Short mmCIF file of C-alpha atoms in Angstrom, two decimals:
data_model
loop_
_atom_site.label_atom_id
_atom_site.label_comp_id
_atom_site.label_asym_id
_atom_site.label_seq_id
_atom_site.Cartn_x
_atom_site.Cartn_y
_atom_site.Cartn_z
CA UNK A 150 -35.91 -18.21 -2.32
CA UNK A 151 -35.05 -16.39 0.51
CA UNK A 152 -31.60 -17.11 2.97
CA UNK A 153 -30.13 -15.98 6.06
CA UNK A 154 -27.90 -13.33 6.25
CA UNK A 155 -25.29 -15.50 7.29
CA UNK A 156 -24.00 -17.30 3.41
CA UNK A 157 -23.97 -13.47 2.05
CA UNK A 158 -21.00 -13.14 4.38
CA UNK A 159 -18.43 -15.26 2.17
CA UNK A 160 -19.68 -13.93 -1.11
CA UNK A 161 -19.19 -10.42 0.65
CA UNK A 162 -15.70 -11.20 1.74
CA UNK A 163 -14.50 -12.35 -1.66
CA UNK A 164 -16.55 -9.09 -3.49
CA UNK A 165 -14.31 -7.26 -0.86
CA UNK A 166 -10.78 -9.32 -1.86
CA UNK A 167 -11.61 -8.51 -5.53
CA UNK A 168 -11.68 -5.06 -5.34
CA UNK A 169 -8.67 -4.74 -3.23
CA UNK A 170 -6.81 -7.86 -3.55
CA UNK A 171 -4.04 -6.56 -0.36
CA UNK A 172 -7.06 -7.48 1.67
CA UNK A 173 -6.94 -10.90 2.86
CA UNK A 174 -9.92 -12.17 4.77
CA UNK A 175 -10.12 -15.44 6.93
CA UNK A 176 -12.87 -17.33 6.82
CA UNK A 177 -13.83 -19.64 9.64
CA UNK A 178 -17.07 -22.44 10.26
CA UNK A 179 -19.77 -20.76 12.32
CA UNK A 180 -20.66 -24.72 13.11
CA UNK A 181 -19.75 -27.92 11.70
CA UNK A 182 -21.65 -28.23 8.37
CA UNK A 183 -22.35 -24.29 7.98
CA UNK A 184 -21.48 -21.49 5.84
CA UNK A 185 -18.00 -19.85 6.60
CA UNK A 186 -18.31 -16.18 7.96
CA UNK A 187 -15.77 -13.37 8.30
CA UNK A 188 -13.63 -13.64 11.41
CA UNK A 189 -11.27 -10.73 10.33
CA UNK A 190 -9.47 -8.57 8.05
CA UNK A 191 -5.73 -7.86 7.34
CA UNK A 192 -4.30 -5.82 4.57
CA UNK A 193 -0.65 -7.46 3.42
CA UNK A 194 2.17 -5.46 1.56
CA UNK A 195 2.06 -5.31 -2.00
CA UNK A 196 4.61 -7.41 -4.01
CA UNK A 197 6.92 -5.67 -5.26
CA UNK A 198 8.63 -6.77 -8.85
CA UNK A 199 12.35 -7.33 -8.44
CA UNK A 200 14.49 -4.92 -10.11
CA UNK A 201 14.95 -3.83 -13.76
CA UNK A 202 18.47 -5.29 -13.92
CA UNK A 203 17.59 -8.68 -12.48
CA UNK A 204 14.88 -9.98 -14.44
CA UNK A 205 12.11 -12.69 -13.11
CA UNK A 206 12.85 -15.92 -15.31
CA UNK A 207 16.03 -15.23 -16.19
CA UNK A 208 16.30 -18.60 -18.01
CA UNK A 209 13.68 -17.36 -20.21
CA UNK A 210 15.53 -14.06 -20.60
CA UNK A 211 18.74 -14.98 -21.24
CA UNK A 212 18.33 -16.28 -25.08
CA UNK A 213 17.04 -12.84 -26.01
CA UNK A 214 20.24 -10.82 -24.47
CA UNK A 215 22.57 -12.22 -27.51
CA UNK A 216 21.93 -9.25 -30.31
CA UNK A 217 21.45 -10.52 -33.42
CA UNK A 218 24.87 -9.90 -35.81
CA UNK A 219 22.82 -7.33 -38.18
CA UNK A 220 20.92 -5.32 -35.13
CA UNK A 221 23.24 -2.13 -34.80
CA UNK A 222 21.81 -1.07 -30.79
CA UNK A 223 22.50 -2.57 -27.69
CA UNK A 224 20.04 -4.84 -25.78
CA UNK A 225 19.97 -2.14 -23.17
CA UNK A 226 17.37 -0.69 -25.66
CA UNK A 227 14.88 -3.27 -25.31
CA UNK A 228 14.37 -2.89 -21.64
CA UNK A 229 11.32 -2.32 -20.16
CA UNK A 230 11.57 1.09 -17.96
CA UNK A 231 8.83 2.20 -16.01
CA UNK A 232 7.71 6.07 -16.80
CA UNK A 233 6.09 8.00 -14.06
CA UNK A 234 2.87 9.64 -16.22
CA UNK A 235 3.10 13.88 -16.34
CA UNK A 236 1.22 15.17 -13.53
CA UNK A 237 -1.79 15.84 -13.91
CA UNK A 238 -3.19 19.66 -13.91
CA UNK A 239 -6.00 18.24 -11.53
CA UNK A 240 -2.88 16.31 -9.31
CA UNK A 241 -1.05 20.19 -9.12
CA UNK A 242 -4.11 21.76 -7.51
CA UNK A 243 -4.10 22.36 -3.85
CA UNK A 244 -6.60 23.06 -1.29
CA UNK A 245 -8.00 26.93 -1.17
CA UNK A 246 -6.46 29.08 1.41
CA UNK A 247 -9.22 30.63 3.88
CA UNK A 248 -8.28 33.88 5.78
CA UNK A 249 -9.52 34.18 9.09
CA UNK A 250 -12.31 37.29 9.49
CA UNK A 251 -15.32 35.61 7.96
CA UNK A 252 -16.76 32.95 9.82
CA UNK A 253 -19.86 31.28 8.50
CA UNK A 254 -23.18 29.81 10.69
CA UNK A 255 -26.20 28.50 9.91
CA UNK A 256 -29.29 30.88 9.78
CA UNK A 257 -31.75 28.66 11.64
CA UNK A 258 -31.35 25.77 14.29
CA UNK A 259 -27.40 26.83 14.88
CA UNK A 260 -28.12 26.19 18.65
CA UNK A 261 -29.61 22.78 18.90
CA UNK A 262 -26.91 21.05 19.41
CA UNK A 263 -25.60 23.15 22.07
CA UNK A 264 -28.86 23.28 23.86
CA UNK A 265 -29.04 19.62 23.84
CA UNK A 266 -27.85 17.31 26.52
CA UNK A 267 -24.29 15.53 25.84
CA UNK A 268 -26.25 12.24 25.19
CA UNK A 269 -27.78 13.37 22.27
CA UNK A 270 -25.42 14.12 19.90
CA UNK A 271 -22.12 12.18 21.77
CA UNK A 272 -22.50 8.99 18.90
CA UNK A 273 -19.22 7.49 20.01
CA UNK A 274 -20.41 7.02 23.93
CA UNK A 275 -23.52 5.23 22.24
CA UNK A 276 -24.23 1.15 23.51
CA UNK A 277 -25.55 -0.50 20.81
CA UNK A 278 -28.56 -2.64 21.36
CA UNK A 279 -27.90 -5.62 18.96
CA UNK A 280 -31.40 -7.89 17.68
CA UNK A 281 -31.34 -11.22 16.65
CA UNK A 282 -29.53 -11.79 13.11
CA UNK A 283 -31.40 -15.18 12.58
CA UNK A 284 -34.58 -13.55 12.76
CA UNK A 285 -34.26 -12.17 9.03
CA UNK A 286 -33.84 -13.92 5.95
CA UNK A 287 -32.29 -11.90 2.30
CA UNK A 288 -34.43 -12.43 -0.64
CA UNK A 289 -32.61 -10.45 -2.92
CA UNK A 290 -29.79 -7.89 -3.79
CA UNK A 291 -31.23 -4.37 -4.51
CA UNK A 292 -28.20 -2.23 -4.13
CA UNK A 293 -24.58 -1.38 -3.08
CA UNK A 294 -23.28 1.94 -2.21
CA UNK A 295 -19.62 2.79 -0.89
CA UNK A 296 -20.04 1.56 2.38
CA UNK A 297 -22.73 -1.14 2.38
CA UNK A 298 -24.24 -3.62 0.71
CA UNK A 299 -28.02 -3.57 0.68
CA UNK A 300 -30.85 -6.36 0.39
CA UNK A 301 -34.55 -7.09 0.04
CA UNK A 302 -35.48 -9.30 3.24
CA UNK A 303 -37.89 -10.78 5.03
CA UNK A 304 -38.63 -10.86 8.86
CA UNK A 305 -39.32 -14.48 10.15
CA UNK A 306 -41.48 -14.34 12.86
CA UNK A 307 -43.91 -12.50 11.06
CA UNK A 308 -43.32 -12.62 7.53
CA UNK A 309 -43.13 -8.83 6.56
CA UNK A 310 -41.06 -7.66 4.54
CA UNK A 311 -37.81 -5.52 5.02
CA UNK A 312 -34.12 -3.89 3.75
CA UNK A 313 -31.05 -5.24 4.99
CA UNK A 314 -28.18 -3.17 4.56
CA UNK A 315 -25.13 -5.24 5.39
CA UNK A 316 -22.15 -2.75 6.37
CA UNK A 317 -18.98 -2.54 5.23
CA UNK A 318 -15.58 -2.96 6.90
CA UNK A 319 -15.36 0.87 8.48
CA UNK A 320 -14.33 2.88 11.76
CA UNK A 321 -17.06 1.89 14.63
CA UNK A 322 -17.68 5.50 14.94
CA UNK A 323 -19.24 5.97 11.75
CA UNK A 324 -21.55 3.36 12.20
CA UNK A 325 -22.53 4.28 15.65
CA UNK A 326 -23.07 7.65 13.79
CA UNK A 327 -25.72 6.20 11.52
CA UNK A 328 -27.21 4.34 14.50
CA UNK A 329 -27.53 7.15 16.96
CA UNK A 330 -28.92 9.86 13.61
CA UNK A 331 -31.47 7.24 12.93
CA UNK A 332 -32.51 6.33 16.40
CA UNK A 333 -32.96 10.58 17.06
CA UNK A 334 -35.09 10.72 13.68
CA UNK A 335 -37.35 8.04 14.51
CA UNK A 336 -40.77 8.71 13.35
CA UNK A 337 -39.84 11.94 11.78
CA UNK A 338 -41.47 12.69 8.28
CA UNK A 339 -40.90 10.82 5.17
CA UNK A 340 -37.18 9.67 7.27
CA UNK A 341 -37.22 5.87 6.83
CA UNK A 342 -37.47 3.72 9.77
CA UNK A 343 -34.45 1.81 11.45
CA UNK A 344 -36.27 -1.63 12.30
CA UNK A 345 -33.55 -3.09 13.96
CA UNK A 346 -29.43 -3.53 14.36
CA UNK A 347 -28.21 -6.90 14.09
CA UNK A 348 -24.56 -8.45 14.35
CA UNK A 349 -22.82 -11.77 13.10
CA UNK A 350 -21.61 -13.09 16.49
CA UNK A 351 -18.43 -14.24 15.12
CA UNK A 352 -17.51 -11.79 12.35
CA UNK A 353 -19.39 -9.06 14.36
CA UNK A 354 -20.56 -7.72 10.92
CA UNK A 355 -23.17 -5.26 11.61
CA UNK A 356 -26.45 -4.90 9.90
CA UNK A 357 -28.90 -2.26 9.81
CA UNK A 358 -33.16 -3.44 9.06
CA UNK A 359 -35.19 -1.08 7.80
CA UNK A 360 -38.72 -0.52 6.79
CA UNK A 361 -39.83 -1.46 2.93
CA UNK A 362 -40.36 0.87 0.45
CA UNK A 363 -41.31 -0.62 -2.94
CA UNK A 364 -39.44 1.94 -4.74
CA UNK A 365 -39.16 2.79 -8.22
CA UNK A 366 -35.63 3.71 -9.81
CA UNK A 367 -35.92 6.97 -10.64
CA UNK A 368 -33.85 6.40 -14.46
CA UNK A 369 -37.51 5.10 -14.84
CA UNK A 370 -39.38 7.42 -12.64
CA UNK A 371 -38.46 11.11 -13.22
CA UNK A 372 -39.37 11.15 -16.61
CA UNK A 373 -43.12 10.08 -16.49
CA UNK A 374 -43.46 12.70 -13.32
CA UNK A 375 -46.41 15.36 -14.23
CA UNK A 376 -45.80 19.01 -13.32
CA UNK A 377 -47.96 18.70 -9.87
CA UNK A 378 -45.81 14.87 -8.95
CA UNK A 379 -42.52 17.00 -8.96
CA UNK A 380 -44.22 19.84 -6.55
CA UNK A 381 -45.62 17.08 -3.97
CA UNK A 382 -42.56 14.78 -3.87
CA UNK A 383 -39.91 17.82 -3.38
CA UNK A 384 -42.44 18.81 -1.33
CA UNK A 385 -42.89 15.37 0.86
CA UNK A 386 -38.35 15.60 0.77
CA UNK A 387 -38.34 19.52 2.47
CA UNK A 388 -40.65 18.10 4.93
CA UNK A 389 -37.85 15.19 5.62
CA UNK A 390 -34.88 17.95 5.27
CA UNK A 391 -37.03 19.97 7.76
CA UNK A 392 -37.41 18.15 10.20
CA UNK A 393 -33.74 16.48 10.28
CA UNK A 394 -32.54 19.88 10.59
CA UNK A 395 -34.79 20.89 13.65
CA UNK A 396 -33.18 18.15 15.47
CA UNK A 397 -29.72 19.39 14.58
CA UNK A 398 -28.36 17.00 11.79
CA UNK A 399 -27.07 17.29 8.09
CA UNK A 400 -28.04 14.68 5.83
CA UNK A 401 -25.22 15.38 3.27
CA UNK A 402 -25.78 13.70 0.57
CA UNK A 403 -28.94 14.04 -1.46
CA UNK A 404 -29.76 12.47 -4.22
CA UNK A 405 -31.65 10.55 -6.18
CA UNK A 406 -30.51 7.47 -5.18
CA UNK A 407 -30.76 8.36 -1.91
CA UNK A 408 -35.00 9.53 -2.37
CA UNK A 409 -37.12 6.28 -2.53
CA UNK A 410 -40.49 6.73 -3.93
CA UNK A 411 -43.03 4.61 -3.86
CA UNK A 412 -45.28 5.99 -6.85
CA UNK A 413 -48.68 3.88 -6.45
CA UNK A 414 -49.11 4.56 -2.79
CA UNK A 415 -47.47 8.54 -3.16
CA UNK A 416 -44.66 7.54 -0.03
CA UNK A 417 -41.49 9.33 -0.02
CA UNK A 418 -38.48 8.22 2.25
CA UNK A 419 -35.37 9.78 2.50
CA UNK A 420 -32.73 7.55 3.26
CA UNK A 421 -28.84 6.52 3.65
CA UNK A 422 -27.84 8.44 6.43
CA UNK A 423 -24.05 7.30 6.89
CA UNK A 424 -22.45 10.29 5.62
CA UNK A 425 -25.10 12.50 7.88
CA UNK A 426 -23.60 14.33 10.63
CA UNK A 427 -24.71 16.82 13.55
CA UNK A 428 -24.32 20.17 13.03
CA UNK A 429 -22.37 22.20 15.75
CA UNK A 430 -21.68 25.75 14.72
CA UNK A 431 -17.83 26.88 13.69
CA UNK A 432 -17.26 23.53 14.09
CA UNK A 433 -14.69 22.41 10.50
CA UNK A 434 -16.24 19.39 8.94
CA UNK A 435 -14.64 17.15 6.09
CA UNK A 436 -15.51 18.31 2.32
CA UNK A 437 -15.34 15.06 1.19
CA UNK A 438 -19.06 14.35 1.47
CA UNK A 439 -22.08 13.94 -1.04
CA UNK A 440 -21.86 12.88 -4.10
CA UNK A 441 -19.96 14.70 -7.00
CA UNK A 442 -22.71 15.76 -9.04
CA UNK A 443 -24.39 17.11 -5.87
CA UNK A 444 -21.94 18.78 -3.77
CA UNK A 445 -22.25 22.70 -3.19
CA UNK A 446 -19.91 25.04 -4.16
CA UNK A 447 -18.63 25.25 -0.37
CA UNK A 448 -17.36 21.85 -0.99
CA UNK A 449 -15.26 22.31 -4.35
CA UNK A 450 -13.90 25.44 -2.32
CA UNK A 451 -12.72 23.69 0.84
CA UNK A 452 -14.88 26.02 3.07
CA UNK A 453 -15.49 23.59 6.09
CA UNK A 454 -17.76 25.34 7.84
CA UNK A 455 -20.59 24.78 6.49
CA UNK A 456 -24.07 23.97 7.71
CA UNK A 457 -27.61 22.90 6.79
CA UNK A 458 -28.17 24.76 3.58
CA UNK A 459 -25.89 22.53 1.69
CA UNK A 460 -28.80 20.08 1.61
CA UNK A 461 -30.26 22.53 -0.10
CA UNK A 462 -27.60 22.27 -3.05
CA UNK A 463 -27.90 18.87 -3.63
CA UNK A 464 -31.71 19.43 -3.51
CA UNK A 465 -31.43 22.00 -5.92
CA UNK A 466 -29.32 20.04 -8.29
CA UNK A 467 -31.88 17.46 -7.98
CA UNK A 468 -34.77 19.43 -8.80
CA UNK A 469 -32.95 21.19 -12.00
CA UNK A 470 -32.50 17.35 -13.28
CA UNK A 471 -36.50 16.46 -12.94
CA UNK A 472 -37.67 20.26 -14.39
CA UNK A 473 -34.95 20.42 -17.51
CA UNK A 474 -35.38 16.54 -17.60
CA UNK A 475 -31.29 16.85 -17.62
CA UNK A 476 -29.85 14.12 -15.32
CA UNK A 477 -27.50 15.09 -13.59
CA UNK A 478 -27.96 18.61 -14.35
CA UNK A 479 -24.33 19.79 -13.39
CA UNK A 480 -21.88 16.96 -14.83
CA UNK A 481 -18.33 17.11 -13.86
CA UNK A 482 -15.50 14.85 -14.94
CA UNK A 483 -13.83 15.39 -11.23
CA UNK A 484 -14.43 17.43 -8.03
CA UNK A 485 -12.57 20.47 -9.96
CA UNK A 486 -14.68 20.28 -13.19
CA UNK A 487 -17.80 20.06 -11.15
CA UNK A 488 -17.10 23.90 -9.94
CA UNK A 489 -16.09 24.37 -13.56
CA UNK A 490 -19.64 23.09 -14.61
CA UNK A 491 -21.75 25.09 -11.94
CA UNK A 492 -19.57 28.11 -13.14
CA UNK A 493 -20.26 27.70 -16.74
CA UNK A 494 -24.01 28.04 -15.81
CA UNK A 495 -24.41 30.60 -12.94
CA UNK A 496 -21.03 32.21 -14.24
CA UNK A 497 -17.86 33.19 -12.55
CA UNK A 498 -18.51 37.17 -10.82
CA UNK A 499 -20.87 35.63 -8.31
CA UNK A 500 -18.26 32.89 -7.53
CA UNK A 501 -15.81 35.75 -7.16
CA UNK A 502 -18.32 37.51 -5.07
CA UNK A 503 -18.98 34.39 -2.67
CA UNK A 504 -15.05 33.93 -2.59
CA UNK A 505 -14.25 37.02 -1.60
CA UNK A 506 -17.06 37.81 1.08
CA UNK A 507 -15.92 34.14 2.83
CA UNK A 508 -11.69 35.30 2.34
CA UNK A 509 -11.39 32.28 0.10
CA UNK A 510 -7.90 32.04 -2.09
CA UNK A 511 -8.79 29.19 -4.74
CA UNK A 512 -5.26 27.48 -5.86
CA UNK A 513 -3.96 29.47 -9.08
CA UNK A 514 -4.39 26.24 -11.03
CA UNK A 515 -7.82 25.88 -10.26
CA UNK A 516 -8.53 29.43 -10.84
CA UNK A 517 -7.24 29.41 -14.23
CA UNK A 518 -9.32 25.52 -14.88
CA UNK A 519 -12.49 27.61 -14.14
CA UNK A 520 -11.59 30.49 -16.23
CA UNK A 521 -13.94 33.52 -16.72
CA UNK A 522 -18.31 32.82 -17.72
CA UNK A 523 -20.78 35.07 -17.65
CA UNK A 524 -24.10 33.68 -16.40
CA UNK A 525 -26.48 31.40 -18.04
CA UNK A 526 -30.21 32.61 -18.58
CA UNK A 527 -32.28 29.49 -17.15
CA UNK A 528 -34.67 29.92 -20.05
CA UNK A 529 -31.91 28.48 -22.25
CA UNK A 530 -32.77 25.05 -20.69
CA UNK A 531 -36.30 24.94 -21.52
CA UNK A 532 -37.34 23.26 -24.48
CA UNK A 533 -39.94 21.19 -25.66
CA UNK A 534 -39.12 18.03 -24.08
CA UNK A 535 -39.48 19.97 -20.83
CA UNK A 536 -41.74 22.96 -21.17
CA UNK A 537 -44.85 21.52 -19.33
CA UNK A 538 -42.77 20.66 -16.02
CA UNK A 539 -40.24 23.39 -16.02
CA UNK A 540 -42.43 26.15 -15.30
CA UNK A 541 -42.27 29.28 -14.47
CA UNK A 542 -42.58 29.31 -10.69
CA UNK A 543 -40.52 26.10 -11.09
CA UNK A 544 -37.38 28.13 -12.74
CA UNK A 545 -37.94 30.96 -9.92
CA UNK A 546 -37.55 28.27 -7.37
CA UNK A 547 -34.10 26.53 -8.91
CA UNK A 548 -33.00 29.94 -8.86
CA UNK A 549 -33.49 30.37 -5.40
CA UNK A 550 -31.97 26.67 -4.90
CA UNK A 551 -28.73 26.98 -6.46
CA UNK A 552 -26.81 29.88 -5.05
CA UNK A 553 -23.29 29.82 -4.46
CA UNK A 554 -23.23 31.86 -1.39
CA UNK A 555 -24.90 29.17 0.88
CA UNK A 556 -26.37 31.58 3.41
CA UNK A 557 -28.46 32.89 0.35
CA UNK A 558 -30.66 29.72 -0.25
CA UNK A 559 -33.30 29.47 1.86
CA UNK A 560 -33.75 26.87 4.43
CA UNK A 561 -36.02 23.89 4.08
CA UNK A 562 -39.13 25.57 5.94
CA UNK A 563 -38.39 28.77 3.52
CA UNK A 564 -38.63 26.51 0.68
CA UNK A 565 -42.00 25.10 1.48
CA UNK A 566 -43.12 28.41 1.65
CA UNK A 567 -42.42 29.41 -2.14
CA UNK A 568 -44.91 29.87 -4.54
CA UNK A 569 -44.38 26.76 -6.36
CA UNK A 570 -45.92 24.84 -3.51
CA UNK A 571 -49.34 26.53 -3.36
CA UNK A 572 -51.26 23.56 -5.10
CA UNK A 573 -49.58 21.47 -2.56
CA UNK A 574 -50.20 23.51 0.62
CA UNK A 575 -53.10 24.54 -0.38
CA UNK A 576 -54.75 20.63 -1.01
CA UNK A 577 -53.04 19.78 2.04
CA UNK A 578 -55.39 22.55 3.82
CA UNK A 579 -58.42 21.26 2.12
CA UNK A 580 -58.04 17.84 3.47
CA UNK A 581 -57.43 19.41 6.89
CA UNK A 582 -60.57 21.11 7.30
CA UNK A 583 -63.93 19.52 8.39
#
C-alpha cells in the first residue's frame, strides 16, 4: 500500500536518534490529526559518568566497601578503572608527505571546467526549483546508503512509477552538488534521470525523484552473466563514465551498488551521484571518497590531485569481481589494508615506482604494514568456476584497468576502444547500417 512521503519522516528521525543517540530531534504536527515531521536537529553533550571515587548509588555501594575479615587486599582492588586500549598500528599511521615538483592532471577534458561559464560548475550559487512533495506516494524501502534513504514510489497524477531518495541531515552544499551534477547530465547515456526535487515545507527535508529502473541485485546478477553480458554492460557503464567526464565531472564512487541493471530489457543506469564532483585541474580534492573496496591507489596514498581516471579504478575493481567471479576482488580490513591487498596482487616495485615519480613519502608505519610482494600473474585467478568469462582479452583489459600510476589507465573513450569490445562495437555497427 503505498503512503506519502510525509509518515517516513518520524520513522526517519528515530532511525537517525538510534544510531547517534546525542542527536535529539523535535517533532512537531504538520496539521491537527497528521503525522509529526522533523522541524530540527540538535546534538546535546554526552553524559558523562561521575568520578571513580564517588560512585552512582552509593547506598548500593556502600555494603560492599566493608572487606570481609578473611580477604587479605584492600577494597581499592575491586575498583573499576577505565584502561585506554594500546594504540592501534593503523591509529599511529599518518598521512603521506607529498614533495612539491610533480604535479598531476588529467589526460583528456582537463579544460572543461575552465572553458565553461561560472554558472556551470558554481553548485553553491545554484536556486533550487522545489516540486510538489504531495504529488508522490512511497511504496516501499529499497535501500539506504550513508547519506540517504531510498524508496520505491509512485507519481500521483499519473500513476508511474519512481525512486525517492529521501536525504539525510548534511551541508546544503553537498546537496546542491548532487542537484546541479544531475541537472548538467540530463539525458546523458545510461546516467539516470533526476525527475524532480521536492521539500517537506516544515522540516525542509529534501528529496530527490528519479526515474525507475527495475533492477536486479547484482549478489544475484553477476554470477549468471555470460561472457558477451559482461562486455555489453561495462560497455553500456564507459559510455555513462564517458560522457560524465566530457562535461567535466567525477563520479567517484563506482560500484556495484551504484550500477543498476535492468537484465530483461538490457538498461544500464549509473547512479548515486552525491559524492561526484567537478573536476578543475591542480585543484586538491578530499581522499575520503568511494567506497573502500574501490578506491585507487591515489586515495590510500593521500595524493589529492587526482582526476577522472580514478573512475577507472573502481571500474576496474569491478570488472576483476564479475571475470574471477571474486566479489570484491581486492578485500581490505581498513583503508591501509586495502593498499596492502592491491599490493599483494600487482606487488610492491610498481607502487614504489608510482610513489616515487609523484614525490610521495608513505608514513614509515604504513610502509612497513605493506611490506615487500612481488607481482601476481593474473592467470593465477582463473579457474574453472571462471574460465568461460575471464578470457583472454578480458585479463588484457583488467590489466590495463588496474594500474597504480593513474595517468597509465586509459580513459573511458580508450577503454571502449580495446579489443574486448569488438563483439559489442561491432553489433552496434550492424544495427546502424541500412
Amino acid at each position: 500500500m503505498a503512503i506519502t512521503i510525509r509518515p517516513l519522516l518520524r520513522q526517519f528521525a528515530f532511525s537517525q536518534t538510534r544510531r547517534n543517540p546525542s542527536l535529539v530531534i523535535h517533532l512537531s504536527p504538520l496539521s491537527h490529526g497528521s503525522p509529526f515531521t522533523i522541524l530540527h536537529l540538535r546534538r546535546v553533550a554526552s553524559v558523562t559518568s561521575p568520578p571513580s571515587d564517588t560512585p552512582p548509588h552509593d547506598h548500593q555501594s556502600r555494603r560492599h566497601r566493608h572487606r570481609h575479615p578473611h580477604q587479605p587486599f584492600s577494597d581499592q582492588q575491586y575498583r573499576i578503572r577505565r584502561v585506554s586500549p594500546p594504540e592501534t598500528l593503523a591509529q599511529k599511521i599518518g598521512k603521506a608527505i607529498r614533495r612539491p615538483g610533480a604535479p598531476s592532471k588529467a589526460r583528456v577534458y582537463a579544460d572543461v571546467n575552465v572553458i565553461r561559464p561560472k554558472d556551470y560548475w558554481d553548485y553553491e550559487s545554484l536556486t533550487v526549483q522545489w516540486g510538489e512533495q504531495d504529488d508522490y506516494e512511497v511504496v516501499r524501502k529499497v535501500g539506504r546508503g550513508k547519506y540517504s534513504e531510498v524508496f520505491e514510489g509512485v507519481h500521483c497524477i499519473d500513476n508511474e512509477k519512481c525512486i525517492v531518495k529521501i536525504l539525510k541531515p548534511v551541508k546544503k552544499k553537498k546537496i546542491k552538488r548532487e542537484i546541479k551534477i544531475l541537472q548538467n547530465l540530463c539525458g546523458g547515456p545510461n546516467i539516470v534521470k533526476l525527475l524532480d526535487i521536492v521539500r517537506d515545507q516544515q522540516s525542509k527535508t529534501p528529496s530527490l525523484i528519479f526515474e525507475y529502473i527495475n533492477n536486479t541485485d547484482f549478489k544475484v546478477l553477476y554470477p549468471t552473466l555470460f561472457d558477451y553480458d559482461i562486455r555489453y554492460y561495462m560497455y553500456e557503464l564507459l559510455k555513462a563514465l564517458d560522457y560524465c567526464h566530457s562535461q567535466g565531472i567525477m563520479h567517484r564512487d563506482v560500484k556495484p551498488h551504484n550500477i543498476m541493471i535492468d537484465h530483461e530489457q538490457r538498461k544500464l543506469r549509473l547512479i548515486d551521484w552525491g559524492l561526484a564532483e567537478f573536476y578543475h585541474p591542480g585543484k586538491e580534492y578530499n581522499v575520503r571518497v568511494a567506497s573502500r573496496y574501490f578506491k585507487g591507489p591515489e586515495l590510500l596514498v593521500d595524493l589529492q590531485d587526482y582526476d577522472y581516471s580514478l573512475d577507472l579504478w573502481s571500474l576496474g575493481c569491478m570488472f576483476a569481481g564479475m571475470i574471477f567471479r571474486k566479489e570484491p576482488f581486492f578485500y581490505g580490513h581498513d583503508n591501509y589494508d586495502q593498499l596492502v591487498k592491491i599490493a599483494k596482487v600487482l606487488g610492491t616495485d610498481e607502487l614504489n615506482s608510482y610513489l616515487s615519480k609523484y614525490r610521495i613519502e608513505l608514513d614509515p608505519h604504513l610502509a612497513s604494514l605493506v611490506g615487500r610482494h612481488s607481482r601476481k600473474p593474473w592467470s593465477k585467478f582463473v579457474n574453472v568456476d571462471n574460465w568461460h568469462v575471464a578470457v583472454p582479452e578480458a585479463i588484457d583489459f583488467v590489466d590495463k584497468l588496474l594500474r597504480y600510476d593513474h595517468q597509465e589507465r586509459p580513459t573511458a573513450k580508450e577503454a571502449m576502444a580495446h579489443p574486448y569490445f569488438y563483439p559489442i562495437r561491432n553489433a552496434e555497427s550492424s544495427r546502424s547500417r541500412p
